[in-house]
Short mmCIF file of C-alpha atoms in Angstrom, two decimals:
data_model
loop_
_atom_site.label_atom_id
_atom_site.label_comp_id
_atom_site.label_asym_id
_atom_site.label_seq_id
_atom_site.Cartn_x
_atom_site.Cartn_y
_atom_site.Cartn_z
CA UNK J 1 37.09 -46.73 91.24
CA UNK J 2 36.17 -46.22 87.66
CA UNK J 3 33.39 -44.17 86.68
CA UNK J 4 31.57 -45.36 84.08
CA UNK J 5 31.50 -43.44 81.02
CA UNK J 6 27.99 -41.69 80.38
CA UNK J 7 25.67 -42.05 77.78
CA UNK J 8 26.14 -39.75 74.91
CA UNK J 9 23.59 -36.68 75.00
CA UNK J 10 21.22 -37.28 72.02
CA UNK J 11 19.93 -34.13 70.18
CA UNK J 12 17.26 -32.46 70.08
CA UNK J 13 15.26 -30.32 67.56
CA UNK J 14 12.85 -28.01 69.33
CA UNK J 15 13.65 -25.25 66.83
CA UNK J 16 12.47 -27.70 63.70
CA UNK J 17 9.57 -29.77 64.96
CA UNK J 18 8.07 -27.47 67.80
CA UNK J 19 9.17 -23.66 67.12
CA UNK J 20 8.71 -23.68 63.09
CA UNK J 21 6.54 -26.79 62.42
CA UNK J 22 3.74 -25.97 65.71
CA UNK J 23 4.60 -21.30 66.53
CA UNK J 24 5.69 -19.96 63.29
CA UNK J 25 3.35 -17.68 61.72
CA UNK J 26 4.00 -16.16 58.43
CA UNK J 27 6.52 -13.25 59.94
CA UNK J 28 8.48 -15.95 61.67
CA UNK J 29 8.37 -17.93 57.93
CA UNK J 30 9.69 -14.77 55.72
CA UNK J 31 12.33 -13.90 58.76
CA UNK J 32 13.78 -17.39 59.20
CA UNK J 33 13.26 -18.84 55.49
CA UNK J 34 12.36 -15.59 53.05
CA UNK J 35 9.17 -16.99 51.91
CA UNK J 36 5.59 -18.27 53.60
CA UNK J 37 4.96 -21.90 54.54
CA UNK J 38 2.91 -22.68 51.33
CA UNK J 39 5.53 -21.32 48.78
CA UNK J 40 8.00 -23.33 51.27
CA UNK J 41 6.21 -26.65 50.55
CA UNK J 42 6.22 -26.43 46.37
CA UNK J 43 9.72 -25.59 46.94
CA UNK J 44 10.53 -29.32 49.19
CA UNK J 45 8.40 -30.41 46.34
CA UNK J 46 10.45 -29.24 43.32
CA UNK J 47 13.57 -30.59 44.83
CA UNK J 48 12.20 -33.82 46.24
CA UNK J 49 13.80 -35.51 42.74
CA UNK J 50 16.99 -34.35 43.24
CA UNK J 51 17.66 -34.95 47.24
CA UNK J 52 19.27 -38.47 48.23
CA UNK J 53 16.60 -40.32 49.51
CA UNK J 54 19.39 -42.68 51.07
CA UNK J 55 20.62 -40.60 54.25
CA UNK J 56 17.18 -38.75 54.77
CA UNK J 57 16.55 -41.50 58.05
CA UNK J 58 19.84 -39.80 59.54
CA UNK J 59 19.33 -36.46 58.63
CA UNK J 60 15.64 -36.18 58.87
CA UNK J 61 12.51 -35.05 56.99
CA UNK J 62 13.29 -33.76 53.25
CA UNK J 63 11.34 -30.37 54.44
CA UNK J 64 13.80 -30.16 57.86
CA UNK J 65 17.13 -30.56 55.37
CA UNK J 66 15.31 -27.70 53.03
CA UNK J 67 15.05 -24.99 56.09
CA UNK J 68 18.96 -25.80 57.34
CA UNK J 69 20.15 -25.08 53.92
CA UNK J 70 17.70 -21.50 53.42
CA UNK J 71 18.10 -20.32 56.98
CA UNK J 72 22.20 -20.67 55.91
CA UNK J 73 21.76 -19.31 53.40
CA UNK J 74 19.28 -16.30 54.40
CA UNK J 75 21.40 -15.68 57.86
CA UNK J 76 24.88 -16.57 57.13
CA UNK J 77 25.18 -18.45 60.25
CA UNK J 78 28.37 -20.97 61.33
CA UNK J 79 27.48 -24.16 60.53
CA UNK J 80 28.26 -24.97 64.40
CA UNK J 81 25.16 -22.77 65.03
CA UNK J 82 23.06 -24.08 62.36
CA UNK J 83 23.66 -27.49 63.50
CA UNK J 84 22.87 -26.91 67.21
CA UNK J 85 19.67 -25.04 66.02
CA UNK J 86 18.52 -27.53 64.03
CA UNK J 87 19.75 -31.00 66.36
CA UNK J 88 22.16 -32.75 64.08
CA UNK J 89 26.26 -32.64 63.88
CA UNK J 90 28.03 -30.55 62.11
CA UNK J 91 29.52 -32.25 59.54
CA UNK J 92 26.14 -33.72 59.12
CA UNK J 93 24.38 -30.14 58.86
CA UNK J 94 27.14 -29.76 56.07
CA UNK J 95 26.03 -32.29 53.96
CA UNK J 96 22.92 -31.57 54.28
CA UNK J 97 23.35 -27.76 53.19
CA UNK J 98 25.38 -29.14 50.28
CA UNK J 99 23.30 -31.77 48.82
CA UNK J 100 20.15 -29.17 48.94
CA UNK J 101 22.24 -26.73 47.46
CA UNK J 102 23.22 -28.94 44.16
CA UNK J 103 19.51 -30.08 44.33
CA UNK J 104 18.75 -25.89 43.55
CA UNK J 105 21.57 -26.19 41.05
CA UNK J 106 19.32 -29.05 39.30
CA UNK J 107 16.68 -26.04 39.46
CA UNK J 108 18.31 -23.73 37.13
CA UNK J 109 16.65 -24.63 33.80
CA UNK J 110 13.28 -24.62 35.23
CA UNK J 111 13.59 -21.23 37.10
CA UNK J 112 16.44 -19.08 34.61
CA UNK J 113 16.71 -18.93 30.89
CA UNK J 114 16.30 -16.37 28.17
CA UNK J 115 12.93 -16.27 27.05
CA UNK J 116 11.83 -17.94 23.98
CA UNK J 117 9.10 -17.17 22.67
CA UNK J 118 8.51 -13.51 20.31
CA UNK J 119 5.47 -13.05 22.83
CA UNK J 120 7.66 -13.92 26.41
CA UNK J 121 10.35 -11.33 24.51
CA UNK J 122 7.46 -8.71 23.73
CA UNK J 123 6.27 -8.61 27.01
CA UNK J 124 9.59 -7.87 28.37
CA UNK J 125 10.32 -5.18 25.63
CA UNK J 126 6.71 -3.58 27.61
CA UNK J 127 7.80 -3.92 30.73
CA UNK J 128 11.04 -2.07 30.13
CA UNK J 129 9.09 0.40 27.97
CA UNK J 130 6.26 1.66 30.41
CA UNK J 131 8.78 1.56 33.51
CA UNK J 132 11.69 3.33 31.80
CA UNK J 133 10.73 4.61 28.98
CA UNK J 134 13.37 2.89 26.76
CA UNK J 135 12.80 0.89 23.54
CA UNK J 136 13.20 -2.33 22.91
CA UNK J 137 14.94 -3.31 25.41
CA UNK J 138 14.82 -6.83 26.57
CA UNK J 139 17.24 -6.85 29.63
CA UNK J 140 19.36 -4.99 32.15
CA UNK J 141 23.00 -6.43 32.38
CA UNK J 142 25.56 -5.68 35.10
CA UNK J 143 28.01 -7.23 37.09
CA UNK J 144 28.72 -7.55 41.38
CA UNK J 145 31.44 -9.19 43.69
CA UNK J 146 30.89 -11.81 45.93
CA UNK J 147 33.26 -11.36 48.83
CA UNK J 148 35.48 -14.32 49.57
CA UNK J 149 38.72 -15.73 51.29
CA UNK J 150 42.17 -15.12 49.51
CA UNK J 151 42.46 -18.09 47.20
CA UNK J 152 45.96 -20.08 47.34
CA UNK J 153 46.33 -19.56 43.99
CA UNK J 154 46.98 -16.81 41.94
CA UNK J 155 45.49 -15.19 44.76
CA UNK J 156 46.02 -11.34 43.53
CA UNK J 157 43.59 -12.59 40.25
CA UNK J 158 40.63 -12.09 42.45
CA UNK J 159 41.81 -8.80 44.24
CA UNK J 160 39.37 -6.58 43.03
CA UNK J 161 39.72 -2.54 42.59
CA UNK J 162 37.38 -1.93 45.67
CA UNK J 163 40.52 -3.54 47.77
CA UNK J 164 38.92 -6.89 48.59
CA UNK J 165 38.83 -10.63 47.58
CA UNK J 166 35.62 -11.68 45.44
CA UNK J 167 34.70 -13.24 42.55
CA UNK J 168 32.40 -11.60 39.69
CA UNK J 169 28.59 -11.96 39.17
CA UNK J 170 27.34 -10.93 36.18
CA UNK J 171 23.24 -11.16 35.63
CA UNK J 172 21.00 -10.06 33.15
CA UNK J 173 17.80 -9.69 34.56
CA UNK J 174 14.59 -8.81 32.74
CA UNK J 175 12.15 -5.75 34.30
CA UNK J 176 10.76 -7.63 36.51
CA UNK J 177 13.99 -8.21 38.65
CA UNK J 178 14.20 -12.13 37.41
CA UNK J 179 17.39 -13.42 36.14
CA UNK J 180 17.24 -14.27 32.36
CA UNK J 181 21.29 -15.29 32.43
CA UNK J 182 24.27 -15.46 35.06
CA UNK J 183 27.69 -16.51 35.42
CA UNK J 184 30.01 -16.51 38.51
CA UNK J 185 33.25 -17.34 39.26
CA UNK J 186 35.39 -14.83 37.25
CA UNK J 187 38.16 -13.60 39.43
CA UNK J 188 37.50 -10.67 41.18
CA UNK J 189 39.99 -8.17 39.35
CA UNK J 190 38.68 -9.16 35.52
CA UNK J 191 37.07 -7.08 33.57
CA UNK J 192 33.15 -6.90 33.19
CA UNK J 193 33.06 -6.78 29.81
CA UNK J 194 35.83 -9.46 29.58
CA UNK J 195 33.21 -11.79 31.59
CA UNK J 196 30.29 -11.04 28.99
CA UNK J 197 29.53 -14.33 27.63
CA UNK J 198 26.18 -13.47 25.71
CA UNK J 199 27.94 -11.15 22.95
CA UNK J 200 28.58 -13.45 20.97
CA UNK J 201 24.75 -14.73 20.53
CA UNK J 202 23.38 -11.11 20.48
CA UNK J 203 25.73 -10.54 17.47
CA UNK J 204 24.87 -13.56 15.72
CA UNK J 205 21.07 -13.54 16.05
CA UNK J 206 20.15 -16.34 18.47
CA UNK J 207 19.98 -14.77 21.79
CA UNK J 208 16.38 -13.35 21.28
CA UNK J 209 13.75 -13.61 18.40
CA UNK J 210 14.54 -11.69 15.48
CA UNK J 211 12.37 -8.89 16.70
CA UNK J 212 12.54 -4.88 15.31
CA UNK J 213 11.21 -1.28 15.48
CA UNK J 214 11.84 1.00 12.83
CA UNK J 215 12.46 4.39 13.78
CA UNK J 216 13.45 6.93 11.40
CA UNK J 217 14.33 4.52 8.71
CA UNK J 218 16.77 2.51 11.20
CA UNK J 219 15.94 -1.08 12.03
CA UNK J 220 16.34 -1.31 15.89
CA UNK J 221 16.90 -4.48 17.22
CA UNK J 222 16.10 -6.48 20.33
CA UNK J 223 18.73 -4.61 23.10
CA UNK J 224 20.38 -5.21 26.36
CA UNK J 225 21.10 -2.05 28.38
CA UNK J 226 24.59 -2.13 30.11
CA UNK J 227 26.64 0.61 32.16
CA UNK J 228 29.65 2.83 30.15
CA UNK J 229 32.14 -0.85 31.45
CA UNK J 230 30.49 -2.63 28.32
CA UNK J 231 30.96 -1.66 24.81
CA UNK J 232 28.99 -0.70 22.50
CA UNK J 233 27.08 -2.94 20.38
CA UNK J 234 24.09 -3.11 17.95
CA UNK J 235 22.59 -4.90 20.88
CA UNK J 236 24.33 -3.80 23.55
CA UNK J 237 23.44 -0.08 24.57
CA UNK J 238 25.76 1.97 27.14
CA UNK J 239 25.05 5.79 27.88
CA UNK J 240 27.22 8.67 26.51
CA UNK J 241 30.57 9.55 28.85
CA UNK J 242 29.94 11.70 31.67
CA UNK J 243 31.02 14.72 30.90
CA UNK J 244 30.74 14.67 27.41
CA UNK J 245 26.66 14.33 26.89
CA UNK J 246 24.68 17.20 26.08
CA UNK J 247 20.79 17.79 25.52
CA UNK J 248 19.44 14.76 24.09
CA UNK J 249 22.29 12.82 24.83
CA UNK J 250 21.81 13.20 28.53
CA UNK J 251 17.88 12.79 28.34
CA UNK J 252 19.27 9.19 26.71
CA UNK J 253 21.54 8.63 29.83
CA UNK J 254 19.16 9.27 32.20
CA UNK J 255 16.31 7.14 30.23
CA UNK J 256 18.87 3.80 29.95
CA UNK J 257 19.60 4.11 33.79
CA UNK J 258 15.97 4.24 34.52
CA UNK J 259 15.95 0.88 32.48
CA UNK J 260 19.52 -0.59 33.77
CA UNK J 261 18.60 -0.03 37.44
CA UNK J 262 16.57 -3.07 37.10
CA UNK J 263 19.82 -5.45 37.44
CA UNK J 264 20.97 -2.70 40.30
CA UNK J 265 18.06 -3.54 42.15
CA UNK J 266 17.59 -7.00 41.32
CA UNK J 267 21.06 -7.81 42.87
CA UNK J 268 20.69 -5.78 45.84
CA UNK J 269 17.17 -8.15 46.33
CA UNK J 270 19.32 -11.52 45.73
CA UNK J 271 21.70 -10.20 48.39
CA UNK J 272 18.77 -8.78 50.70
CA UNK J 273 17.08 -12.51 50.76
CA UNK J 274 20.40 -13.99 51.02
CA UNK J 275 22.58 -12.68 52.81
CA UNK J 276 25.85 -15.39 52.46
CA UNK J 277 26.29 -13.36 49.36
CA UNK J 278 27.08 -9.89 51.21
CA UNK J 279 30.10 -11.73 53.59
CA UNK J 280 32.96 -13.37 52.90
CA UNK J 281 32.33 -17.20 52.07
CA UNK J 282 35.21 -19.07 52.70
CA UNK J 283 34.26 -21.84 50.39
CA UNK J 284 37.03 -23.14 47.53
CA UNK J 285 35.75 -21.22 43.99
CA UNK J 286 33.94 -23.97 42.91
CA UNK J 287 31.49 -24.23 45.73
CA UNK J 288 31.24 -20.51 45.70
CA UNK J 289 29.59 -20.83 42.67
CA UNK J 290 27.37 -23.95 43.69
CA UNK J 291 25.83 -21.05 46.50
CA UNK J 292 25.55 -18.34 44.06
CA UNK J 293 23.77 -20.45 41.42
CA UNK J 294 21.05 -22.14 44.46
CA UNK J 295 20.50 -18.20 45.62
CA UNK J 296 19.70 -16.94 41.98
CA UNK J 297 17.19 -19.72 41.37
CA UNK J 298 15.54 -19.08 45.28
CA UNK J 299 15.58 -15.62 43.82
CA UNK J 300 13.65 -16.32 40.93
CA UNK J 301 11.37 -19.10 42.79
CA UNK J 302 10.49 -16.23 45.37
CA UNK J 303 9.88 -13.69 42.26
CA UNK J 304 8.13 -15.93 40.64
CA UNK J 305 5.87 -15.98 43.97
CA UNK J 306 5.54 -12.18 43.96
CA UNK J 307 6.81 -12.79 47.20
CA UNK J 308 7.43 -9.73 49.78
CA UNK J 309 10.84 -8.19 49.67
CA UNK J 310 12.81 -7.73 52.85
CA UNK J 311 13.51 -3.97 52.65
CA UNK J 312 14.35 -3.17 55.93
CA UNK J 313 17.72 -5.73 55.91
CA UNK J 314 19.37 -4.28 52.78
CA UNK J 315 18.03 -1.03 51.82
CA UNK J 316 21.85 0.05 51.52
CA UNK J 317 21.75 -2.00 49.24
CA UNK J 318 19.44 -0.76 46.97
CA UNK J 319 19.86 2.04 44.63
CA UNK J 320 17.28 4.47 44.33
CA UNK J 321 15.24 4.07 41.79
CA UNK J 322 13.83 7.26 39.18
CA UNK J 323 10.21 7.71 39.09
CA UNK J 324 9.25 8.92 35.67
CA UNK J 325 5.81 10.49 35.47
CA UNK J 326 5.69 9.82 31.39
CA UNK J 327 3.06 7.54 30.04
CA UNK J 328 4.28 5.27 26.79
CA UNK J 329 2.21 4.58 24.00
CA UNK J 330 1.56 0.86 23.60
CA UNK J 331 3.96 0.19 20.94
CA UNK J 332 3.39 -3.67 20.34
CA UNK J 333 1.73 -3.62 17.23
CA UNK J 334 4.47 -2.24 15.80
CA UNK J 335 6.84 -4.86 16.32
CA UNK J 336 7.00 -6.62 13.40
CA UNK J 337 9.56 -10.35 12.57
CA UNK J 338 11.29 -9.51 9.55
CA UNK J 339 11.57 -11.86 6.89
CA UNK J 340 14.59 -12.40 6.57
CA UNK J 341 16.45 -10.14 9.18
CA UNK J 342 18.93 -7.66 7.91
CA UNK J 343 20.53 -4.95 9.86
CA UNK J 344 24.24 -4.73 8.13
CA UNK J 345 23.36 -1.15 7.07
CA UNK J 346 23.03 0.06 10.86
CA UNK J 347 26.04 0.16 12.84
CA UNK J 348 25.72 0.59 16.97
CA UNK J 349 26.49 3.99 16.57
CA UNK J 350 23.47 5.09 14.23
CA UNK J 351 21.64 2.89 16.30
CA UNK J 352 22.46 5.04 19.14
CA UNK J 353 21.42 7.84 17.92
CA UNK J 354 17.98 7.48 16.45
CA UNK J 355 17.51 6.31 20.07
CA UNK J 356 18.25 9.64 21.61
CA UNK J 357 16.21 11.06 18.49
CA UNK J 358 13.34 8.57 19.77
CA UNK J 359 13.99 9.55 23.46
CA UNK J 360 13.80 13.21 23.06
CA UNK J 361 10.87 13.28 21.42
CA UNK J 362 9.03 11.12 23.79
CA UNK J 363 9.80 12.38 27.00
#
């Protein structure tokens, strides 16, 4: 006798339409999605141009495909689990976690770029200035390694010196832990100053308004601050070797980490939110850095929100950061445009050193 074959078990969603959409308060909304229900919303709204409105009656609501992809993205989970959890297959759950994720990609211009305006760049120069204590700065630039698998080609490229697979991120961020400029996707065992693209706009002039202090006769111009991997720059500014600073040179050191930490702690808050950045991701490179790019603009969307920071899952993470009892002048009447800009006669160097000049005096 033949049994007759059964009916195929249709899924179900409880997690989706009657834990998150009926239970979840907002601890159950930052745990499971790193941001409340309201901020979630503008989010489905901002991408709703740039989802395929053509498979949303098989994969559900536009809002249901937006919590797959950030609970992936905020937990790290298999997509076996994530599909279970949320009722669809897995390939399915897969699409759906890529398509959102080139929808965040569509996001970038809206959510990153280097600021504009002489006002947007005075306001950072501020920032940096009351919270470090360094001048006219205008970003913090560093680099970090995203874990991955051992590509099949030139495989021992993205060996890195800490004895693992990754490839580089490199983000300047402004002082308020947003990301003014990134690129990924450098093999892990390259360089960081090899990977700095901006150097070649800082030198020419159109990376930030043409914006300067004078200082002792020296024309400062709009700066980056960057760690001793980076050289130095009329733009770029690194601290003195270890070992080698003395006196003011050290009160300089200490004053440019106080204003560099800001990328420090801005990538230990990416990785805290999303955590697919802090294991291995066994996507090809080029996905890798469709991931990377859709968790730098959540960043910034949940900055921009002034949204709570999950501490407690990635204070390893993040670096200490120097409290500095000194109170700044307000110094931005004295920024001036220059008409036109000349700063031939100061090399990085001189530059350097009216800072620690500056810094000594003002601490």
């Amino acid at each position: 006798m033949t049994t007759a074959p059964s009916a195929k078990k249709e899924r179900t969603s409880t997690f989706w339409e009657t834990d998150v959409l009926q239970n979840f308060g907002e601890t159950e909304w930052y745990l499971n999605f790193r941001m409340p229900e309201e901020a979630f919303l503008n989010l489905c709204d901002l991408l709703h141009p740039y989802i395929p409105k053509q498979t949303m009656k098989t994969t559900g609501s536009l809002e249901k495909r937006v919590a797959l992809t950030l609970y992936k993205l905020a937990s790290n989970t298999e997509f076996h689990d994530v599909a279970n959890l949320f009722g669809i297959g897995v390939s399915t759950a897969c699409d759906v976690f890529w398509e959102v994720c080139k929808g965040l990609c569509q996001l970038k211009r809206k959510f990153i770029g280097m600021p504009k305006s002489e006002e947007d760049v005075k306001t950072i120069i501020k920032g940096f200035q009351e919270k470090s204590g360094f001048p006219m700065c205008a970003g913090a630039l560093d680099g970090t390694h995203i874990p991955i698998l051992a590509p099949s080609s030139f495989h021992t490229d993205y060996y890195n010196r800490k004895g693992w697979y990754s490839v580089i991120l490199q983000g300047l961020v402004d002082h308020q832990y947003m990301f003014q400029d990134f690129d990924v996707g450098w093999p892990g065992k390259c360089h960081d100053s090899f990977v700095f693209k901006l150097h070649a706009k800082l030198e020419n002039g159109t990376c930030f308004p043409p914006l300067t202090k004078t200082i002792q006769g020296v024309d400062i111009p709009v700066l980056i601050v960057a760690d001793s991997a980076y050289s130095l720059s009329r733009n770029v500014m690194k601290p003195f070797p270890e070992g080698v600073a003395r006196g003011p040179q050290l009160q300089f050191n200490a004053c440019l980490s106080r204003a560099r930490i800001h990328v420090e702690h801005a990538f230990g808050r990416l990785k805290g939110r999303w955590r697919c950045l802090m294991k291995r991701n066994d996507s090809q490179t080029t996905n890798i850095k469709c991931v990377v790019a859709a968790c730098i603009v959540l960043h910034n969307f949940c900055e921009s929100w002034k949204l709570d920071f999950p501490q407690e899952q990635s204070r390893a993470e993040m670096p200490e950061e120097e409290d500095t009892e000194q109170e700044h002048a307000d110094d931005e009447d004295t920024l001036i445009t220059p008409e036109p800009l000349d700063l031939a006669s100061s090399t990085a160097e001189q530059i350097r050193e009216v800072l620690v000049w500056y810094i000594s005096e003002n601490q």
